[in-house]
Each structure stands twice: as structure tokens, then as C-alpha cells.
Short mmCIF file of C-alpha atoms (C1' of nucleotides) in Angstrom, two decimals:
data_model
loop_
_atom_site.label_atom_id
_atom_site.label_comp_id
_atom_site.label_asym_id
_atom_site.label_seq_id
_atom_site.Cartn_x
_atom_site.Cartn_y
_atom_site.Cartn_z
CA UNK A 1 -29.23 30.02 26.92
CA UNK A 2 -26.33 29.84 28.61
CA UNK A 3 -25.16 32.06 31.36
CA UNK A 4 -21.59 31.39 31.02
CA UNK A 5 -19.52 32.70 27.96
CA UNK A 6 -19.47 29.99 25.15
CA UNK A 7 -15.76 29.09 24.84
CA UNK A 8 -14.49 30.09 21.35
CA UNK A 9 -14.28 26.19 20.04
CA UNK A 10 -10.95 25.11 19.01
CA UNK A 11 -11.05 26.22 15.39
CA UNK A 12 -14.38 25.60 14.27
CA UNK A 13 -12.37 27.14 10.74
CA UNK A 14 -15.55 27.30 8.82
CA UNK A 15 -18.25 24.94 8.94
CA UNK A 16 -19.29 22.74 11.78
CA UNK A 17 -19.60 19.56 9.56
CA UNK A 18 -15.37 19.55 9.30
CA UNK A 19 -15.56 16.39 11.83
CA UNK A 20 -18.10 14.73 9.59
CA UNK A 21 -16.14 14.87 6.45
CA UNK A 22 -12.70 13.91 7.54
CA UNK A 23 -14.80 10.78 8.95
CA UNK A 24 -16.11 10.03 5.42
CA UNK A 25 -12.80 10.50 3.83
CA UNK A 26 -11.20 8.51 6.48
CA UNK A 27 -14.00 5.61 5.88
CA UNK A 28 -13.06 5.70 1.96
CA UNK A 29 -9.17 6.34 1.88
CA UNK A 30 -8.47 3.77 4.66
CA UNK A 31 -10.87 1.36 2.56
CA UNK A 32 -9.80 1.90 -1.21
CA UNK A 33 -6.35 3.94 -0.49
CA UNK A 34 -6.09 7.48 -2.35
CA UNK A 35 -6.11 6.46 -6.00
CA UNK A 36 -8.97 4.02 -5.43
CA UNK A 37 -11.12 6.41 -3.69
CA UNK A 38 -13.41 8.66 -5.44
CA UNK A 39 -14.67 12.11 -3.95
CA UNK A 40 -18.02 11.27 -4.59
CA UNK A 41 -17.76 8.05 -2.62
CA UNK A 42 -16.38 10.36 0.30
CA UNK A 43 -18.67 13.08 0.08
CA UNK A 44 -21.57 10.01 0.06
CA UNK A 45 -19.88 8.11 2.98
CA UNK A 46 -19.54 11.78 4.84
CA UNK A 47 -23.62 12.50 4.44
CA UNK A 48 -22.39 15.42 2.91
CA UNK A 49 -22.60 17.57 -0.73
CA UNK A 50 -19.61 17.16 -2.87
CA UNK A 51 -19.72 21.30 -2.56
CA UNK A 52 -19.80 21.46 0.83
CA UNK A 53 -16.36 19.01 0.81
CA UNK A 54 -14.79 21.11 -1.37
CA UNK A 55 -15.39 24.31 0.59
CA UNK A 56 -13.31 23.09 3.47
CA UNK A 57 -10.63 21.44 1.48
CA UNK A 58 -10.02 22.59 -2.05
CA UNK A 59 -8.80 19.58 -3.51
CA UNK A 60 -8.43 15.73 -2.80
CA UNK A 61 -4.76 15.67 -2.16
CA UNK A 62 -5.71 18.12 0.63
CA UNK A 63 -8.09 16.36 2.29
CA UNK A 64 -5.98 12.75 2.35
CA UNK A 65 -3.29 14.44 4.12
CA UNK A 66 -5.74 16.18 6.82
CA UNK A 67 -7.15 12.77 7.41
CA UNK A 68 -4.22 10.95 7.02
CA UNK A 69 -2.71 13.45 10.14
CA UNK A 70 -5.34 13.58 12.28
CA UNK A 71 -5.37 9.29 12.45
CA UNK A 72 -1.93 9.51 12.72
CA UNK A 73 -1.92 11.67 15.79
CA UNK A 74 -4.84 9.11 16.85
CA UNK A 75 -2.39 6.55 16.83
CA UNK A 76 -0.23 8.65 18.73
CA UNK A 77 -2.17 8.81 21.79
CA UNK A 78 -2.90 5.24 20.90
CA UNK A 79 0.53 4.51 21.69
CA UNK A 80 1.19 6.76 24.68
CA UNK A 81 -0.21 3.87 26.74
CA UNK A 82 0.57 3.94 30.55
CA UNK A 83 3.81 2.03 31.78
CA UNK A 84 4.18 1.31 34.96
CA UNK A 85 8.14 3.05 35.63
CA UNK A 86 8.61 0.92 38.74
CA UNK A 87 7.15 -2.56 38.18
CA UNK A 88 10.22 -5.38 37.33
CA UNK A 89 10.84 -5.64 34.09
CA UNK A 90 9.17 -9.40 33.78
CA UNK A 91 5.82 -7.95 34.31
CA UNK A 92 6.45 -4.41 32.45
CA UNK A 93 7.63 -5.79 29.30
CA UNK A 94 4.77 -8.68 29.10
CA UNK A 95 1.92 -6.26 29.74
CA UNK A 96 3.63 -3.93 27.13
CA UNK A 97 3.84 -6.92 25.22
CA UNK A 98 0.32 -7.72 25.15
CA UNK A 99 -1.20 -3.76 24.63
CA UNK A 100 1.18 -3.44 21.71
CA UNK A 101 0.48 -6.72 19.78
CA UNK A 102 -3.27 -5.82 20.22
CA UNK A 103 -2.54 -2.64 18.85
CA UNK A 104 -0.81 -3.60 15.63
CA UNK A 105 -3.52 -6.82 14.81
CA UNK A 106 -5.97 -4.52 15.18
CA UNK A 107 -8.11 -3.57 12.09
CA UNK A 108 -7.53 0.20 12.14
CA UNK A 109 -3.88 0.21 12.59
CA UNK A 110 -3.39 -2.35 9.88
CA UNK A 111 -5.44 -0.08 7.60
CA UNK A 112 -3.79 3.22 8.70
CA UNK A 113 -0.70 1.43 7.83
CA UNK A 114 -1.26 0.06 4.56
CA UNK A 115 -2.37 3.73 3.30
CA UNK A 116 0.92 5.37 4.60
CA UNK A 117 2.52 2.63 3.18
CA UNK A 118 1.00 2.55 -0.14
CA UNK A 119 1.31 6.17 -0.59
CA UNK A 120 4.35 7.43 1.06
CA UNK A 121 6.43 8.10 -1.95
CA UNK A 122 3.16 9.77 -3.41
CA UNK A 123 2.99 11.75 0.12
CA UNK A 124 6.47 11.88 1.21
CA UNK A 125 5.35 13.48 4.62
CA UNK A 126 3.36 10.27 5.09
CA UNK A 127 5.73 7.83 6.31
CA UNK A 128 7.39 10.08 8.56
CA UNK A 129 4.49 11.34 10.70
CA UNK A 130 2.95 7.82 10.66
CA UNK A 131 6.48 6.91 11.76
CA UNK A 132 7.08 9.40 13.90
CA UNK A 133 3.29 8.46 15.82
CA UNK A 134 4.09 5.17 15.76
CA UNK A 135 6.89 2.81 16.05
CA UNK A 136 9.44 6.31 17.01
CA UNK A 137 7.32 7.26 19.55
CA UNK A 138 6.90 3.81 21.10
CA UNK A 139 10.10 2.80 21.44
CA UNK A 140 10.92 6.02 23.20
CA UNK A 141 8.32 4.68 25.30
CA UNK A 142 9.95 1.82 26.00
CA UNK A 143 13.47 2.88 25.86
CA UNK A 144 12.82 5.45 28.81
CA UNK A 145 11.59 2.46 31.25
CA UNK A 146 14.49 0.52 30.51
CA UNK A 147 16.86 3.27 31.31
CA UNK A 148 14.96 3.72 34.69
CA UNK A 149 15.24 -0.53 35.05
CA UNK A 150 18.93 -0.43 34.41
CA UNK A 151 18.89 2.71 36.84
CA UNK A 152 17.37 0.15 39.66
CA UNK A 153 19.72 -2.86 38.25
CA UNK A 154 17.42 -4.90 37.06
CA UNK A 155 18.63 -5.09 33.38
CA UNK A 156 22.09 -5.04 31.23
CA UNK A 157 21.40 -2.59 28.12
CA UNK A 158 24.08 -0.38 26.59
CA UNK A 159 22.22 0.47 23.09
CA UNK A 160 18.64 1.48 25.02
CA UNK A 161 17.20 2.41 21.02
CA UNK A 162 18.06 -0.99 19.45
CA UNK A 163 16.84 -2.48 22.93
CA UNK A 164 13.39 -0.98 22.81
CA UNK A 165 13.39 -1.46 18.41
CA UNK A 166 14.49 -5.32 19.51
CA UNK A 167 11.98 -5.64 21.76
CA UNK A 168 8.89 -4.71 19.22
CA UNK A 169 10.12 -6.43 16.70
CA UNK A 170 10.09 -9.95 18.66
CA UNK A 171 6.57 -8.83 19.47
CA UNK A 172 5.44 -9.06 16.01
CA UNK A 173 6.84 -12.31 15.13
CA UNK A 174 4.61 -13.99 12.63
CA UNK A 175 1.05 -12.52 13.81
CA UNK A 176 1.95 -9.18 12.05
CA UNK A 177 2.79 -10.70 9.07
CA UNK A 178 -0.34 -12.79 8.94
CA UNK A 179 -2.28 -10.26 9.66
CA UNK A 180 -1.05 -7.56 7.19
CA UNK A 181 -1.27 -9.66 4.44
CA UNK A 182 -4.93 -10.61 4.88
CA UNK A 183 -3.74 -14.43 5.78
CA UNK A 184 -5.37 -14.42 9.43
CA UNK A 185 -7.34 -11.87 11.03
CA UNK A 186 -8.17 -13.58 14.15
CA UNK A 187 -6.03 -14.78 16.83
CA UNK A 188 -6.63 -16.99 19.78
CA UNK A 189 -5.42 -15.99 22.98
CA UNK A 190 -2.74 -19.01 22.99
CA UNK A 191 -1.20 -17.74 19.43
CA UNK A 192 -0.20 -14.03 21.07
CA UNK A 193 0.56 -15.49 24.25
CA UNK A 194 3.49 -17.62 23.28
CA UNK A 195 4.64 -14.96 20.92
CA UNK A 196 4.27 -12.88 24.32
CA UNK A 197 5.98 -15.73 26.01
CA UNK A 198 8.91 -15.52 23.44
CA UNK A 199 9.47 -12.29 23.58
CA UNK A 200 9.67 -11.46 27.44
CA UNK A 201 11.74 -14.80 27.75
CA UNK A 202 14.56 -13.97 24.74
CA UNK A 203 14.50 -10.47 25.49
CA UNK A 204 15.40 -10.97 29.66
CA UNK A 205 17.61 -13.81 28.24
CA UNK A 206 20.16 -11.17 26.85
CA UNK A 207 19.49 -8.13 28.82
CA UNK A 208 18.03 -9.18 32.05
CA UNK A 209 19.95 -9.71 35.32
CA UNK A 210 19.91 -13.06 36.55
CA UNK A 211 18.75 -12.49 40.42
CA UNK B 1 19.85 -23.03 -39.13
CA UNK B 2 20.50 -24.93 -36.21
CA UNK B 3 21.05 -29.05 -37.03
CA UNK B 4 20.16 -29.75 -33.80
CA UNK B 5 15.60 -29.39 -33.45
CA UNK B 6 14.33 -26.78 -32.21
CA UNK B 7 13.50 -26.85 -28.34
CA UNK B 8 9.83 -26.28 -28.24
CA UNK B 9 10.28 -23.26 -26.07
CA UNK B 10 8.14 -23.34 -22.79
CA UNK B 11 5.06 -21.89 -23.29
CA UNK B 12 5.52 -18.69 -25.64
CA UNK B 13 1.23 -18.61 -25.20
CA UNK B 14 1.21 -16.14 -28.16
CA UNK B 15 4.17 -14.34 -29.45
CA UNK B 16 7.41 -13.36 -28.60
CA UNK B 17 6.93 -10.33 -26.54
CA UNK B 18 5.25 -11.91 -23.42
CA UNK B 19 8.28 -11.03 -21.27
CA UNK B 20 8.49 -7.43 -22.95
CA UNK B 21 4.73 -6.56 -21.34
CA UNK B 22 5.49 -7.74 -18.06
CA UNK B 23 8.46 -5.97 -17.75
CA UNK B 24 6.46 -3.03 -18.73
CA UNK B 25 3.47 -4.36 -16.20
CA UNK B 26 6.10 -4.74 -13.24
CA UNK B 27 7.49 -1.07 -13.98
CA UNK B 28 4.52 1.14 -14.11
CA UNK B 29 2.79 -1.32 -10.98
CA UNK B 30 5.63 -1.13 -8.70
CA UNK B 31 5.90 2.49 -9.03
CA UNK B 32 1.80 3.41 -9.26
CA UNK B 33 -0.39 0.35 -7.74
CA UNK B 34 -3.28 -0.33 -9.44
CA UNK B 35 -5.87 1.95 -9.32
CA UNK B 36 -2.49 4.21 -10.03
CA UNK B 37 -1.74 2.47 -12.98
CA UNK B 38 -2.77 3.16 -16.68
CA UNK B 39 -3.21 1.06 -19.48
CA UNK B 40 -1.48 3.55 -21.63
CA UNK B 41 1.27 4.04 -19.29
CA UNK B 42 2.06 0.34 -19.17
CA UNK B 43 1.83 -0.23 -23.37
CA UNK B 44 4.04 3.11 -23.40
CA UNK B 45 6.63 1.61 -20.46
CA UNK B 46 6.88 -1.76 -22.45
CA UNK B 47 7.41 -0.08 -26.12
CA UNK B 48 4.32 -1.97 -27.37
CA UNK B 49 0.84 -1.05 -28.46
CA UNK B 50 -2.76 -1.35 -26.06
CA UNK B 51 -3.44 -3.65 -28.91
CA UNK B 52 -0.97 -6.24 -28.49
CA UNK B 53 -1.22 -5.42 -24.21
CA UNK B 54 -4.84 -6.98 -24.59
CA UNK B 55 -3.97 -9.82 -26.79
CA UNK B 56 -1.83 -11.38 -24.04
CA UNK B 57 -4.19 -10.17 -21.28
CA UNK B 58 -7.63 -9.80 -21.47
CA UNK B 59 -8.03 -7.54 -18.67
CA UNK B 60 -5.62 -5.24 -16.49
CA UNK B 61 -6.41 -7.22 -13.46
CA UNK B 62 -5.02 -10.51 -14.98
CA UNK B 63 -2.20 -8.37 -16.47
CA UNK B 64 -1.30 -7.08 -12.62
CA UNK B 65 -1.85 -10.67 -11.61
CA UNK B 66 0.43 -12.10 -13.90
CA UNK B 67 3.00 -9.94 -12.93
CA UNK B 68 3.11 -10.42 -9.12
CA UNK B 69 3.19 -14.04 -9.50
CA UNK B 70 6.22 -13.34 -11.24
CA UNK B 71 7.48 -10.89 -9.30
CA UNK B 72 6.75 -13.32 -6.01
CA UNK B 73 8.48 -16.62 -7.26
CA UNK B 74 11.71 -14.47 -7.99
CA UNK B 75 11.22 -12.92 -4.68
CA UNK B 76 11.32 -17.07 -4.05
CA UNK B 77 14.28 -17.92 -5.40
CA UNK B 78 16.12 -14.54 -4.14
CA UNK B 79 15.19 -15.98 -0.77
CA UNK B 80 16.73 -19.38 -1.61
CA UNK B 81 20.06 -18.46 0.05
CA UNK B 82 22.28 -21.35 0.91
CA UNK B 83 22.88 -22.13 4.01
CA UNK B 84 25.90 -23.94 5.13
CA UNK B 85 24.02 -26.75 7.61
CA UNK B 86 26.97 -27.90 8.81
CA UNK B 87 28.69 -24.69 10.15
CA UNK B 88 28.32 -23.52 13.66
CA UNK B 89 25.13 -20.55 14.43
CA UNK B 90 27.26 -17.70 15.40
CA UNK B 91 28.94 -17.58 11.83
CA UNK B 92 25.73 -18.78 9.94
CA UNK B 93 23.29 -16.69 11.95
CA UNK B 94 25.50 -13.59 11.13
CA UNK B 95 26.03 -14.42 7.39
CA UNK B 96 22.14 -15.15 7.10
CA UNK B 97 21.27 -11.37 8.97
CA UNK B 98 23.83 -10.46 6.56
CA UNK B 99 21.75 -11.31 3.60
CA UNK B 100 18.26 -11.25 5.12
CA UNK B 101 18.89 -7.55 5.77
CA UNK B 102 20.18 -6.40 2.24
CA UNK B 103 17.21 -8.01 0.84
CA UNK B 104 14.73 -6.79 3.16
CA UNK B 105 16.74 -3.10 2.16
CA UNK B 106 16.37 -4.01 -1.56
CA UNK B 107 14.49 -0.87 -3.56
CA UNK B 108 13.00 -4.28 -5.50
CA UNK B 109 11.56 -6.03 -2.32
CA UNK B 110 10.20 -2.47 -1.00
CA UNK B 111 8.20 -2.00 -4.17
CA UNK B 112 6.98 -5.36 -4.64
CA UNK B 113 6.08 -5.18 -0.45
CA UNK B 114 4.47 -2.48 -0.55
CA UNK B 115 1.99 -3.48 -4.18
CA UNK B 116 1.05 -6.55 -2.19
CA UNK B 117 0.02 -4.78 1.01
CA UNK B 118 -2.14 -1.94 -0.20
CA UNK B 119 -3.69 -4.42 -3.06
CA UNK B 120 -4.08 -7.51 -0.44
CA UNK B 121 -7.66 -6.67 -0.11
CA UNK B 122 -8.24 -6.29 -3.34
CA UNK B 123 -6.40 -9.14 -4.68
CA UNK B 124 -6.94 -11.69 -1.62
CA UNK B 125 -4.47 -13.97 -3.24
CA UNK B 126 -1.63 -11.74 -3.30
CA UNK B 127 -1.02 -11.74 -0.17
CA UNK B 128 -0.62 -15.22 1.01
CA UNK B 129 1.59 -15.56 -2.37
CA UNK B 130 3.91 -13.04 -1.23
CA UNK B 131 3.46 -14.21 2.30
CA UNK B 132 4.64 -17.74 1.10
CA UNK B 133 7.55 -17.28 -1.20
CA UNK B 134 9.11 -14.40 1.46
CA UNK B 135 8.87 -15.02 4.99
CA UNK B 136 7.14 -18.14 5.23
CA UNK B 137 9.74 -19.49 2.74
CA UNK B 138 12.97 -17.76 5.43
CA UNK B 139 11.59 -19.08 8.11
CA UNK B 140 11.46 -22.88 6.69
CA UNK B 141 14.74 -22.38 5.76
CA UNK B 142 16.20 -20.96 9.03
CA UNK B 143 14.32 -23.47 10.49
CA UNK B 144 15.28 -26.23 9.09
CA UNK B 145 19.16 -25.19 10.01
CA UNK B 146 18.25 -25.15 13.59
CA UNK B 147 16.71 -28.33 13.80
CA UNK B 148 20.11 -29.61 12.61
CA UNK B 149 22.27 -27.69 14.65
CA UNK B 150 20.36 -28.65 17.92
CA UNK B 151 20.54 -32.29 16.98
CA UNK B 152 24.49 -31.40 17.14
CA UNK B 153 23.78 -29.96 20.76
CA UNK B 154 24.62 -26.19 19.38
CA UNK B 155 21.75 -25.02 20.43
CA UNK B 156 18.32 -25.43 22.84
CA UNK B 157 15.53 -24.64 20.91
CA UNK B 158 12.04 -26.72 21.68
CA UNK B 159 9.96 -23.93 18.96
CA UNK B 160 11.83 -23.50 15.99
CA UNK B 161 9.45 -21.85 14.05
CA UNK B 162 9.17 -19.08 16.96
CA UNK B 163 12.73 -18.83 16.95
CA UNK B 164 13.16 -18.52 13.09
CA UNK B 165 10.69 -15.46 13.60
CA UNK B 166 12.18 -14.39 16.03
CA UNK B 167 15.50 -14.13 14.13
CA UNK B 168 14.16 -12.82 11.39
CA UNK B 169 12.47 -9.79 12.97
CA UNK B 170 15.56 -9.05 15.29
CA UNK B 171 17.39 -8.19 11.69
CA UNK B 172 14.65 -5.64 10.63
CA UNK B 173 14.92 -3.68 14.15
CA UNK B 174 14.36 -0.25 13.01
CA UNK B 175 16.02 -0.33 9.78
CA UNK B 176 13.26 -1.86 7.92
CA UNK B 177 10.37 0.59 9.34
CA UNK B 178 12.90 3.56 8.12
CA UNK B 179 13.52 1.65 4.75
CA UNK B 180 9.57 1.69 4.09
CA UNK B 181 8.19 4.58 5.21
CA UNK B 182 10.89 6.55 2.71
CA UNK B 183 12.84 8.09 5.64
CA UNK B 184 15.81 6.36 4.35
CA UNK B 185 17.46 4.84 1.77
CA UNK B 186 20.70 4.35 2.01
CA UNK B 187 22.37 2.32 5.32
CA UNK B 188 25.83 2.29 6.16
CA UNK B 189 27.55 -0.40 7.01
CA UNK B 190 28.05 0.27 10.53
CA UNK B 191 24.05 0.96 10.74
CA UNK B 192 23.90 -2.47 9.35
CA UNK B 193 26.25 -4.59 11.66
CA UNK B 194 24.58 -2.69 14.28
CA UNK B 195 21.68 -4.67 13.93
CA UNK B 196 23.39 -8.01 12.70
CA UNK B 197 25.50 -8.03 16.06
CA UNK B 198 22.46 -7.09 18.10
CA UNK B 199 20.28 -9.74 16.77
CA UNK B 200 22.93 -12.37 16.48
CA UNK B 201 23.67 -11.87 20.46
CA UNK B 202 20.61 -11.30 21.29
CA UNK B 203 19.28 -14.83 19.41
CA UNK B 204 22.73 -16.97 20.95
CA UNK B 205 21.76 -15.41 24.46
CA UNK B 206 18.49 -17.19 24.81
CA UNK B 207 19.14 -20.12 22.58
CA UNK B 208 22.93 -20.45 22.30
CA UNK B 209 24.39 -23.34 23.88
CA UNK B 210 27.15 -22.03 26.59
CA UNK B 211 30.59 -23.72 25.86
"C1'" DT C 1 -37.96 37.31 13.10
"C1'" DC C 2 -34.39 38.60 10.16
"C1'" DG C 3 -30.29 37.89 7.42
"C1'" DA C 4 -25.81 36.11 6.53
"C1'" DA C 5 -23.39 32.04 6.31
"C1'" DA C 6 -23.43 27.21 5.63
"C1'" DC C 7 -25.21 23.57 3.15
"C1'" DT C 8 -27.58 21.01 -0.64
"C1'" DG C 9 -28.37 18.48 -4.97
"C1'" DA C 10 -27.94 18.29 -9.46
"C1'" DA C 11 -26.23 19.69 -13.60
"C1'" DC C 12 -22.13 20.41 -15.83
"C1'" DC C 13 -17.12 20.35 -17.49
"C1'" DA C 14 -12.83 18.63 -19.58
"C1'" DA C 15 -9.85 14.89 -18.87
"C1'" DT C 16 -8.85 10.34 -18.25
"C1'" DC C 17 -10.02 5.73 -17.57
"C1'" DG C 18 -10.22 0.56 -19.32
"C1'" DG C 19 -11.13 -1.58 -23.33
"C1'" DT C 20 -12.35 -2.28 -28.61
"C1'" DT C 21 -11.88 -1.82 -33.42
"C1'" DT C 22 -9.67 -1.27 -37.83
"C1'" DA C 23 -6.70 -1.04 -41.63
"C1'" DA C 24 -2.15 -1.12 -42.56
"C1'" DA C 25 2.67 -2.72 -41.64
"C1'" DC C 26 5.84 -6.06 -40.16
"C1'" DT C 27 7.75 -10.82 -39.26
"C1'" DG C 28 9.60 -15.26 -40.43
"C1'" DA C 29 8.97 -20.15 -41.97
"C1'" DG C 30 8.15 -22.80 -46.09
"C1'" DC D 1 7.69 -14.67 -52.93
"C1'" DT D 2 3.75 -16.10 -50.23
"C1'" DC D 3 0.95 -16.14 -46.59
"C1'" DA D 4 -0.59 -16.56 -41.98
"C1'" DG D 5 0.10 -14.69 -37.66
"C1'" DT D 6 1.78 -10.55 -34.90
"C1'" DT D 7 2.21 -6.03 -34.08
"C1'" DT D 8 1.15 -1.30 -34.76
"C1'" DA D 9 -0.92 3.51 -34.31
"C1'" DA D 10 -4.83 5.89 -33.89
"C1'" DA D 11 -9.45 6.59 -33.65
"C1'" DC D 12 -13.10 5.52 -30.92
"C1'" DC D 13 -16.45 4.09 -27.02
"C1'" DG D 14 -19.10 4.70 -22.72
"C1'" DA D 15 -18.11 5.32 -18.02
"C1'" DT D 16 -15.99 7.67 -14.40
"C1'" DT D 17 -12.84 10.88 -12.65
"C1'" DG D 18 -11.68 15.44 -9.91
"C1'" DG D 19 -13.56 19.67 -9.73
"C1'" DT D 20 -17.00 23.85 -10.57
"C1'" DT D 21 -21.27 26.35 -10.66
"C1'" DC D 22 -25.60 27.81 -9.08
"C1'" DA D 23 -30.20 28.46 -7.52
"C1'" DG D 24 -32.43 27.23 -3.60
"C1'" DT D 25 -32.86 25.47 1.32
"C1'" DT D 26 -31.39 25.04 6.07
"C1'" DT D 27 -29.20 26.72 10.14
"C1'" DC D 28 -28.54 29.76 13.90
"C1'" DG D 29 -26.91 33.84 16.42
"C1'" DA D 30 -28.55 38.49 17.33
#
DNA sequence: TCGAAACTGAACCAATCGGTTTAAACTGAG
DNA sequence: CTCAGTTTAAACCGATTGGTTCAGTTTCGA
């Protein structure tokens, strides 16, 4: 019906259901972890036939690792969250602060990360590329504005990497853990804003300029 | 043989080769989870039959939560450092990174970590027990040293258990993320006091006393 | 409207799972 | 030695696992 030429779809590879089964197997994995998970849950969870799963992946080791990438590189673009290169660091690093704490509390990335976790010596790719989405490419995030603010003067930083890795670290304190280990699942605004509080203030105590 | 009676031994429940199973339990758990784990694996790992597994245990679950109890209270008393109270933070902040950090590195503490994540859900108790007799159980303890080294004016410190957190994730900067996602395994020293110095200055700077 | 490709549901397979049973062998105190 | 309690190996159970097969239905571009 359309006039204009339909654009080839970004690799469609066979069926057009590929979407809908990497969402079931994501629902499953990220629930039960690999071992726990059975295909027929996935296939069920997917509104799909068991056949029709194992036409586009031809075993189950196969289609944890497609699922496990594509949520990884989900997380990625998660990450790649807007700073604001100019703004002082005071503001930069509290706003950072506060997108990256409500990143790692929330539910998916805790169960994205228990799964990598869990199997990462059963997928030794695992832990890298949830690695690599995550904490690596966030503190390159962060490192890069800090090199611009020491650019402008307005911090003290010789080891940017351990800077940035400092910096998320002091973010997590306590909530992470509570969170990751099922103790606490929801958190008041006051409990992340004096770990937000704590951070900014210990971090600018060693590396900012006093002005 | 033995003149002197016989200490009633604590607790042998049943027979003599209690220990033996766990042993096996911890092995084939550690390395497999749960769902990972077999019943035959775990006889075959502790040199003992199914029969005599199921005579201690009636059930694998029991058997799994047997063994992180265990596996948690030694965690305890591995965390159970002393601390000299009486020395002055720079030293006993550095020593405590010093040990915090090999633990934290430990192949044992990796393994045990990563059982109680992925099975946290499953096993909603596991979690606050590892939760308690790791960092919970650092924190008191770090906290408790401040406390007494503010009341000698060493430091100015009005949330102690945000600093202890705070300490404690400065020392995991990076390492620990690399350490559990099975991109590394082995740290060299300077990697190490890399950190230690970092978080150690980085601590003093906003709660160090100038003098 | 036609036909190939995609999809379905259910039956089916061998293997493995957690757990039980049994009859025989071992252990150690009295 | 005796005897009760432990331990053993192996056979066994029903359920579930990952994976295959297939005859039939749906989908959709040409």
C-alpha cells in the first residue's frame, strides 16, 4: 500500500516473532537465572511454540547469551545519560548522583546483574559485556567531565579513572547492598538523598577547589 | 582409653560425617548454585553415598541451607579483624583497606557472594544472613573505631554509619567489579595500594582532622 | 488467490533430576 | 564376639529436562 519503498528492516533474520521470544526468555532467565529456567517456561512466557524458539536459536545456551546482550546493550544506553560538560561540579556530580543510584536500585538492573553475576564463569563473555555496558562505560562518563572541570579549574584530580570508580562507589553506599540482597526494595527520598549528600560532600572534600 | 570422660561432643545430630557432607555441599554449591547442583554430584564430591546425604538432610534445600549458614558465620568471623582502637586513622584506616580488600578479592568470598545473590530470591533468608555477618558486621566494626577516635578529636564525623560505608566502598573502587565479573583474578600489589591510598586520602580529606 | 515460509501444538525421545528403598557391609562400645 | 547403629552401592521411581519431529494451520507478499 505504500508508495514509498519498504526499507529492508534491520535484520528481520528469519521470523518476525525474534522480538517476542528474546522478551520471553528475558522474562524467565532474569526471573529463575539459566539453570532454573526451563525452555518450556520461555517458549510459554514468549506466546510462542517451543518449535518456533528453536528455529531462531538452536539451543538454550544460545538464546541466554542473545538476551543476555541485547539487555546489556539496554543498559548501555541506560547509562549514556546526558551530563551537562559545563555546569560546576556541585551540581554535575549530585544530579549524576541521583540518575545513577536510581539506576542501580532499580528492579531491572538488579536482576540483569544478578544473572551476569550468577553465570559469568558459566558464560565467561558475561561479565565483561555487562561490565563493559555498565560500570566501564560510566565511569568514562564521568571521568571525561572531570577532565573538562579540572580543564576550567574547578577540581584537583590526577588519577581521573579511580576519581570517576571513587565517585560511584560512594554512591552506592549501603542502598546497593540492601537492595541486592533482597533486604529493602524501597527507598524514601531522604535515604538516597543523604547518601547523595555524602557523596557530593566527601568527594569535593578531596578533589574540589575551595573557591 | 582416655581417663579423663568423654566431652559430649556438640551436637554430632547423627554420625560422624556431618562435616564430610557439607564440605561436599559447599564444593559442588559454590561452584554450580542450586538449580546447578546435583544430588549425585554432591554425595560423589563428599565421598559418601545419596543414602547417607538424605539421612542428615531430608531435602537438598535444607542441605544448601545448612551450608550457607555455615559458610556465612565463617564469612563472620573472617570479618572479625582486630582493630587497634587506640591507634591513630591514617595507620588503622590503611591496615583495615588492607584487609577489607584481600577479603573482598578472596576466590572464597566471590563464590559464597555470588550463591547468595542469584539464590536471594529464592532463599529470602540468605540474603540478609550474608548481608549481616559481611558488611553489616564491617561497618559496626569500623564504626565503632570512629566513634572512639572522634571522642579523641581525630576526626569530625556526625554519621558514622555513612562514613563506615563510605570507607568501605572507597576500597572496592573498581577492583571488586573486575574481581566478580571474572575479568580478573589476580591484583598486584601496586593495583592494590592504588586503591588503599586513594580511599584512605580520600576518607581523611573530608573527615580527617587537620593538625 | 495462490504458494512458500513461518508458526503451531502435541507427541515423542533419551537423559537427568530429586528422592526412596533394600540388602549387605562396616563400625565401635560393651 | 555381639549387636545396634551407620554407611554403602545400586537399583529404582515418577517427574522434568533440553531438544526433535511432524502434520496441519496461519500469514503475507506477489
Amino acid at each position: 500500500m505504500n508508495i514509498i519503498a519498504e526499507q529492508p528492516r534491520a535484520k528481520p533474520r528469519k521470523g518476525r516473532k525474534y522480538d517476542q521470544v528474546l522478551d520471553g526468555a528475558r522474562e524467565v532467565f532474569l526471573l529463575s537465572g539459566f539453570e532454573g529456567a526451563s525452555v518450556d517456561d520461555i517458549a510459554r512466557a514468549a506466546g510462542v511454540s517451543k518449535a518456533t524458539l528453536y528455529s531462531y536459536f538452536p539451543d538454550k545456551r544460545l538464546m541466554f547469551t542473545a538476551m543476555a546482550e541485547r539487555e546489556c546493550s539496554r543498559q548501555a544506553s541506560a547509562a549514556l545519560q546526558v551530563i551537562d560538560m559545563t555546569a560546576p561540579p556541585a551540581l554535575v556530580l549530585r544530579q549524576t548522583a541521583g540518575r545513577l543510584i536510581r539506576i542501580i536500585l532499580s528492579d531491572f538492573s538488579q536482576r540483569i546483574f544478578r544473572v551476569c553475576v550468577a553465570e559469568s564463569d558459566r558464560f565467561p563473555e558475561l561479565g565483561q559485556a555487562f561490565y563493559d555496558s555498565g560500570p566501564a562505560l560510566g565511569r568514562a562518563r564521568i571521568a571525561d567531565y572531570l577532565r573538562q572541570a579540572k580543564a576550567r579549574g574547578e577540581v584537583a584530580i590526577e588519577d581521573f579513572e579511580l576519581a570517576a570508580d571513587q565517585f560511584a562507589e560512594l554512591c552506592k553506599a549501603d542502598l546497593w547492598a540492601r537492595a541486592v540482597f533482597g533486604i529493602q526494595n524501597r527507598f524514601s527520598d531522604e535515604e538516597i538523598d543523604r547518601v547523595i549528600e555524602g557523596a557530593v560532600t566527601t568527594f569535593l572534600a578531596r578533589y574540589g577547589m575551595r573557591d
